[in-house]
Amino acid sequence: MSAPASAAAQDGVDRLTYAPMVMADLDAVFAIEQAVYPHPWTRGNFVDSLASGYSAWTLHDGDALAGYFLLMLAVDEAHLLNVAVAGARQGQGIGRYLLDKVAACARGLGAESVLLEVRPSNLRALDVYRRYGFAEIGRRKNYYPAHNGQREEAIVMRFVL
């Protein structure tokens, strides 16, 4: 008899290691970024974020990267710039685990809330954010690049710490 899905997901999270993102992680980070996003960040975006001193963290399962996030502090609010879970690891509770780490990191930086933008078409992410407790606070028109030169709005969400 197999373990319940939640127990299996927890087992998968328990063996992950959480560590600051370093330049040596960028090949694996960029590979996930390209695989999971239709309009990924460039490698230069990650290099610039690390050089700017943003809080950047990774989750590894042994030698394999399972996910990552980048967080920027702006006064008393943390802005979640990027978060991703490796495609093969999605649906295993890692997104929620990363959001727990985002909240802990933001608190450690003295933030009172976490802000993020998400595409309305990214239904899976929207569901994860809403279930976590993020609430929509606005929209940004023409924020994201979309197919055929079009633009997609962003849903702005906030989680109060």
PDB file of C-alpha atoms in Angstrom:
ATOM      1  CA  MET A   1       0.000   0.000   0.000  1.00  0.00           C
ATOM      2  CA  SER A   2       1.438   3.387  -0.967  1.00  0.00           C
ATOM      3  CA  ALA A   3       1.623   6.441   1.270  1.00  0.00           C
ATOM      4  CA  PRO A   4      -0.968   9.211   0.865  1.00  0.00           C
ATOM      5  CA  ALA A   5       0.035  11.857  -1.686  1.00  0.00           C
ATOM      6  CA  SER A   6       0.653  14.455   1.035  1.00  0.00           C
ATOM      7  CA  ALA A   7       2.984  12.119   2.919  1.00  0.00           C
ATOM      8  CA  ALA A   8       4.801  11.248  -0.301  1.00  0.00           C
ATOM      9  CA  ALA A   9       5.177  14.948  -1.110  1.00  0.00           C
ATOM     10  CA  GLN A  10       6.497  15.648   2.384  1.00  0.00           C
ATOM     11  CA  ASP A  11       9.043  12.823   2.037  1.00  0.00           C
ATOM     12  CA  GLY A  12      10.219  14.420  -1.212  1.00  0.00           C
ATOM     13  CA  VAL A  13      10.611  17.818   0.454  1.00  0.00           C
ATOM     14  CA  ASP A  14      12.416  16.403   3.496  1.00  0.00           C
ATOM     15  CA  ARG A  15      15.401  15.281   1.467  1.00  0.00           C
ATOM     16  CA  LEU A  16      15.904  18.634  -0.265  1.00  0.00           C
ATOM     17  CA  THR A  17      18.742  20.963   0.655  1.00  0.00           C
ATOM     18  CA  TYR A  18      18.138  24.717   0.737  1.00  0.00           C
ATOM     19  CA  ALA A  19      21.108  26.944  -0.053  1.00  0.00           C
ATOM     20  CA  PRO A  20      21.982  30.394  -1.397  1.00  0.00           C
ATOM     21  CA  MET A  21      22.126  30.533  -5.187  1.00  0.00           C
ATOM     22  CA  VAL A  22      25.678  30.953  -6.492  1.00  0.00           C
ATOM     23  CA  MET A  23      27.087  31.446  -9.983  1.00  0.00           C
ATOM     24  CA  ALA A  24      27.825  27.707 -10.225  1.00  0.00           C
ATOM     25  CA  ASP A  25      24.057  27.058 -10.006  1.00  0.00           C
ATOM     26  CA  LEU A  26      23.197  29.172 -13.047  1.00  0.00           C
ATOM     27  CA  ASP A  27      23.437  26.450 -15.711  1.00  0.00           C
ATOM     28  CA  ALA A  28      20.865  24.326 -13.848  1.00  0.00           C
ATOM     29  CA  VAL A  29      18.734  27.366 -12.932  1.00  0.00           C
ATOM     30  CA  PHE A  30      18.691  28.573 -16.528  1.00  0.00           C
ATOM     31  CA  ALA A  31      17.810  25.091 -17.807  1.00  0.00           C
ATOM     32  CA  ILE A  32      14.750  24.972 -15.519  1.00  0.00           C
ATOM     33  CA  GLU A  33      13.817  28.547 -16.414  1.00  0.00           C
ATOM     34  CA  GLN A  34      13.821  27.727 -20.128  1.00  0.00           C
ATOM     35  CA  ALA A  35      11.898  24.499 -19.605  1.00  0.00           C
ATOM     36  CA  VAL A  36       9.052  25.835 -17.451  1.00  0.00           C
ATOM     37  CA  TYR A  37       8.398  29.366 -18.738  1.00  0.00           C
ATOM     38  CA  PRO A  38       7.167  30.348 -22.211  1.00  0.00           C
ATOM     39  CA  HIS A  39       9.085  33.642 -21.918  1.00  0.00           C
ATOM     40  CA  PRO A  40      12.017  32.854 -19.582  1.00  0.00           C
ATOM     41  CA  TRP A  41      14.452  35.199 -17.951  1.00  0.00           C
ATOM     42  CA  THR A  42      17.793  35.480 -19.687  1.00  0.00           C
ATOM     43  CA  ARG A  43      20.948  34.158 -18.087  1.00  0.00           C
ATOM     44  CA  GLY A  44      21.961  37.820 -17.759  1.00  0.00           C
ATOM     45  CA  ASN A  45      18.875  38.508 -15.618  1.00  0.00           C
ATOM     46  CA  PHE A  46      20.108  35.915 -13.127  1.00  0.00           C
ATOM     47  CA  VAL A  47      23.700  37.183 -13.233  1.00  0.00           C
ATOM     48  CA  ASP A  48      22.492  40.753 -12.657  1.00  0.00           C
ATOM     49  CA  SER A  49      20.240  39.673  -9.781  1.00  0.00           C
ATOM     50  CA  LEU A  50      23.102  37.885  -8.030  1.00  0.00           C
ATOM     51  CA  ALA A  51      25.412  40.857  -8.638  1.00  0.00           C
ATOM     52  CA  SER A  52      22.762  43.188  -7.166  1.00  0.00           C
ATOM     53  CA  GLY A  53      22.712  41.162  -3.964  1.00  0.00           C
ATOM     54  CA  TYR A  54      19.112  39.989  -4.207  1.00  0.00           C
ATOM     55  CA  SER A  55      18.162  37.062  -1.989  1.00  0.00           C
ATOM     56  CA  ALA A  56      18.474  34.093  -4.312  1.00  0.00           C
ATOM     57  CA  TRP A  57      17.965  30.528  -3.069  1.00  0.00           C
ATOM     58  CA  THR A  58      17.967  27.021  -4.475  1.00  0.00           C
ATOM     59  CA  LEU A  59      16.520  23.654  -3.538  1.00  0.00           C
ATOM     60  CA  HIS A  60      18.591  20.628  -4.491  1.00  0.00           C
ATOM     61  CA  ASP A  61      17.711  16.949  -4.376  1.00  0.00           C
ATOM     62  CA  GLY A  62      21.204  15.482  -4.314  1.00  0.00           C
ATOM     63  CA  ASP A  63      22.938  16.910  -7.376  1.00  0.00           C
ATOM     64  CA  ALA A  64      19.687  17.822  -9.152  1.00  0.00           C
ATOM     65  CA  LEU A  65      18.142  21.280  -8.850  1.00  0.00           C
ATOM     66  CA  ALA A  66      14.475  20.996  -7.804  1.00  0.00           C
ATOM     67  CA  GLY A  67      13.628  24.714  -7.669  1.00  0.00           C
ATOM     68  CA  TYR A  68      14.708  28.246  -6.854  1.00  0.00           C
ATOM     69  CA  PHE A  69      13.521  31.751  -6.064  1.00  0.00           C
ATOM     70  CA  LEU A  70      14.824  35.328  -6.151  1.00  0.00           C
ATOM     71  CA  LEU A  71      13.564  37.996  -3.777  1.00  0.00           C
ATOM     72  CA  MET A  72      14.218  41.747  -3.684  1.00  0.00           C
ATOM     73  CA  LEU A  73      13.559  43.957  -0.673  1.00  0.00           C
ATOM     74  CA  ALA A  74      11.974  47.370  -1.307  1.00  0.00           C
ATOM     75  CA  VAL A  75      11.538  49.276   1.967  1.00  0.00           C
ATOM     76  CA  ASP A  76       9.214  47.031   4.022  1.00  0.00           C
ATOM     77  CA  GLU A  77       7.982  44.859   1.155  1.00  0.00           C
ATOM     78  CA  ALA A  78       9.692  41.887  -0.460  1.00  0.00           C
ATOM     79  CA  HIS A  79       9.150  41.435  -4.189  1.00  0.00           C
ATOM     80  CA  LEU A  80       9.241  37.842  -5.418  1.00  0.00           C
ATOM     81  CA  LEU A  81      11.030  38.326  -8.719  1.00  0.00           C
ATOM     82  CA  ASN A  82      11.147  34.729  -9.893  1.00  0.00           C
ATOM     83  CA  VAL A  83      10.243  31.308  -8.556  1.00  0.00           C
ATOM     84  CA  ALA A  84      10.277  27.978 -10.364  1.00  0.00           C
ATOM     85  CA  VAL A  85      10.014  24.259  -9.720  1.00  0.00           C
ATOM     86  CA  ALA A  86      11.636  21.787 -12.098  1.00  0.00           C
ATOM     87  CA  GLY A  87       8.999  20.285 -14.387  1.00  0.00           C
ATOM     88  CA  ALA A  88       9.574  16.731 -13.151  1.00  0.00           C
ATOM     89  CA  ARG A  89       9.132  17.924  -9.531  1.00  0.00           C
ATOM     90  CA  GLN A  90       5.905  19.891  -9.989  1.00  0.00           C
ATOM     91  CA  GLY A  91       2.867  18.650  -8.082  1.00  0.00           C
ATOM     92  CA  GLN A  92       4.973  17.334  -5.183  1.00  0.00           C
ATOM     93  CA  GLY A  93       4.552  20.185  -2.693  1.00  0.00           C
ATOM     94  CA  ILE A  94       7.799  21.900  -3.656  1.00  0.00           C
ATOM     95  CA  GLY A  95       6.065  25.120  -4.758  1.00  0.00           C
ATOM     96  CA  ARG A  96       4.448  25.484  -1.338  1.00  0.00           C
ATOM     97  CA  TYR A  97       7.756  24.630   0.340  1.00  0.00           C
ATOM     98  CA  LEU A  98       9.486  27.341  -1.707  1.00  0.00           C
ATOM     99  CA  LEU A  99       6.799  29.838  -0.672  1.00  0.00           C
ATOM    100  CA  ASP A 100       7.434  28.906   2.973  1.00  0.00           C
ATOM    101  CA  LYS A 101      11.099  29.711   2.365  1.00  0.00           C
ATOM    102  CA  VAL A 102      10.173  32.960   0.565  1.00  0.00           C
ATOM    103  CA  ALA A 103       8.068  34.043   3.573  1.00  0.00           C
ATOM    104  CA  ALA A 104      10.839  33.137   6.029  1.00  0.00           C
ATOM    105  CA  CYS A 105      13.441  34.972   3.954  1.00  0.00           C
ATOM    106  CA  ALA A 106      11.197  38.050   3.645  1.00  0.00           C
ATOM    107  CA  ARG A 107      10.588  38.093   7.403  1.00  0.00           C
ATOM    108  CA  GLY A 108      14.327  37.833   7.957  1.00  0.00           C
ATOM    109  CA  LEU A 109      14.814  40.881   5.752  1.00  0.00           C
ATOM    110  CA  GLY A 110      12.289  42.839   7.825  1.00  0.00           C
ATOM    111  CA  ALA A 111       9.512  42.810   5.220  1.00  0.00           C
ATOM    112  CA  GLU A 112       5.864  43.083   6.216  1.00  0.00           C
ATOM    113  CA  SER A 113       4.520  41.540   3.010  1.00  0.00           C
ATOM    114  CA  VAL A 114       5.515  39.756  -0.192  1.00  0.00           C
ATOM    115  CA  LEU A 115       4.450  41.104  -3.583  1.00  0.00           C
ATOM    116  CA  LEU A 116       4.491  39.217  -6.883  1.00  0.00           C
ATOM    117  CA  GLU A 117       3.178  39.379 -10.425  1.00  0.00           C
ATOM    118  CA  VAL A 118       1.752  36.357 -12.222  1.00  0.00           C
ATOM    119  CA  ARG A 119       0.258  35.803 -15.662  1.00  0.00           C
ATOM    120  CA  PRO A 120      -3.516  35.219 -15.702  1.00  0.00           C
ATOM    121  CA  SER A 121      -2.771  32.312 -18.069  1.00  0.00           C
ATOM    122  CA  ASN A 122      -0.552  30.619 -15.460  1.00  0.00           C
ATOM    123  CA  LEU A 123      -3.440  28.836 -13.782  1.00  0.00           C
ATOM    124  CA  ARG A 124      -1.270  26.391 -11.856  1.00  0.00           C
ATOM    125  CA  ALA A 125       0.769  29.176 -10.244  1.00  0.00           C
ATOM    126  CA  LEU A 126      -2.356  31.218  -9.510  1.00  0.00           C
ATOM    127  CA  ASP A 127      -3.864  28.239  -7.715  1.00  0.00           C
ATOM    128  CA  VAL A 128      -0.707  27.697  -5.626  1.00  0.00           C
ATOM    129  CA  TYR A 129      -0.499  31.395  -4.691  1.00  0.00           C
ATOM    130  CA  ARG A 130      -4.179  31.649  -3.776  1.00  0.00           C
ATOM    131  CA  ARG A 131      -4.103  28.478  -1.681  1.00  0.00           C
ATOM    132  CA  TYR A 132      -1.012  29.831   0.086  1.00  0.00           C
ATOM    133  CA  GLY A 133      -2.839  33.044   1.016  1.00  0.00           C
ATOM    134  CA  PHE A 134      -1.783  35.564  -1.618  1.00  0.00           C
ATOM    135  CA  ALA A 135      -4.580  37.975  -2.559  1.00  0.00           C
ATOM    136  CA  GLU A 136      -4.984  39.910  -5.798  1.00  0.00           C
ATOM    137  CA  ILE A 137      -4.421  43.619  -5.243  1.00  0.00           C
ATOM    138  CA  GLY A 138      -4.299  44.886  -8.824  1.00  0.00           C
ATOM    139  CA  ARG A 139      -3.424  44.361 -12.471  1.00  0.00           C
ATOM    140  CA  ARG A 140      -0.608  45.649 -14.662  1.00  0.00           C
ATOM    141  CA  LYS A 141      -1.665  46.019 -18.298  1.00  0.00           C
ATOM    142  CA  ASN A 142       0.694  44.839 -21.051  1.00  0.00           C
ATOM    143  CA  TYR A 143       3.238  43.641 -18.482  1.00  0.00           C
ATOM    144  CA  TYR A 144       4.435  40.326 -19.934  1.00  0.00           C
ATOM    145  CA  PRO A 145       5.517  39.458 -23.456  1.00  0.00           C
ATOM    146  CA  ALA A 146       3.130  36.999 -25.082  1.00  0.00           C
ATOM    147  CA  HIS A 147       2.877  35.118 -28.357  1.00  0.00           C
ATOM    148  CA  ASN A 148       3.029  36.880 -31.735  1.00  0.00           C
ATOM    149  CA  GLY A 149       4.319  40.139 -30.298  1.00  0.00           C
ATOM    150  CA  GLN A 150       1.280  40.543 -28.071  1.00  0.00           C
ATOM    151  CA  ARG A 151       1.412  41.490 -24.384  1.00  0.00           C
ATOM    152  CA  GLU A 152      -0.311  39.881 -21.387  1.00  0.00           C
ATOM    153  CA  GLU A 153      -1.374  41.667 -18.232  1.00  0.00           C
ATOM    154  CA  ALA A 154      -0.054  40.691 -14.821  1.00  0.00           C
ATOM    155  CA  ILE A 155      -2.081  39.941 -11.736  1.00  0.00           C
ATOM    156  CA  VAL A 156      -0.412  41.650  -8.779  1.00  0.00           C
ATOM    157  CA  MET A 157      -0.720  39.644  -5.570  1.00  0.00           C
ATOM    158  CA  ARG A 158       0.317  40.263  -1.960  1.00  0.00           C
ATOM    159  CA  PHE A 159       0.865  38.011   1.014  1.00  0.00           C
ATOM    160  CA  VAL A 160       0.891  39.749   4.389  1.00  0.00           C
ATOM    161  CA  LEU A 161       3.517  38.257   6.700  1.00  0.00           C
TER     162      LEU A 161
END
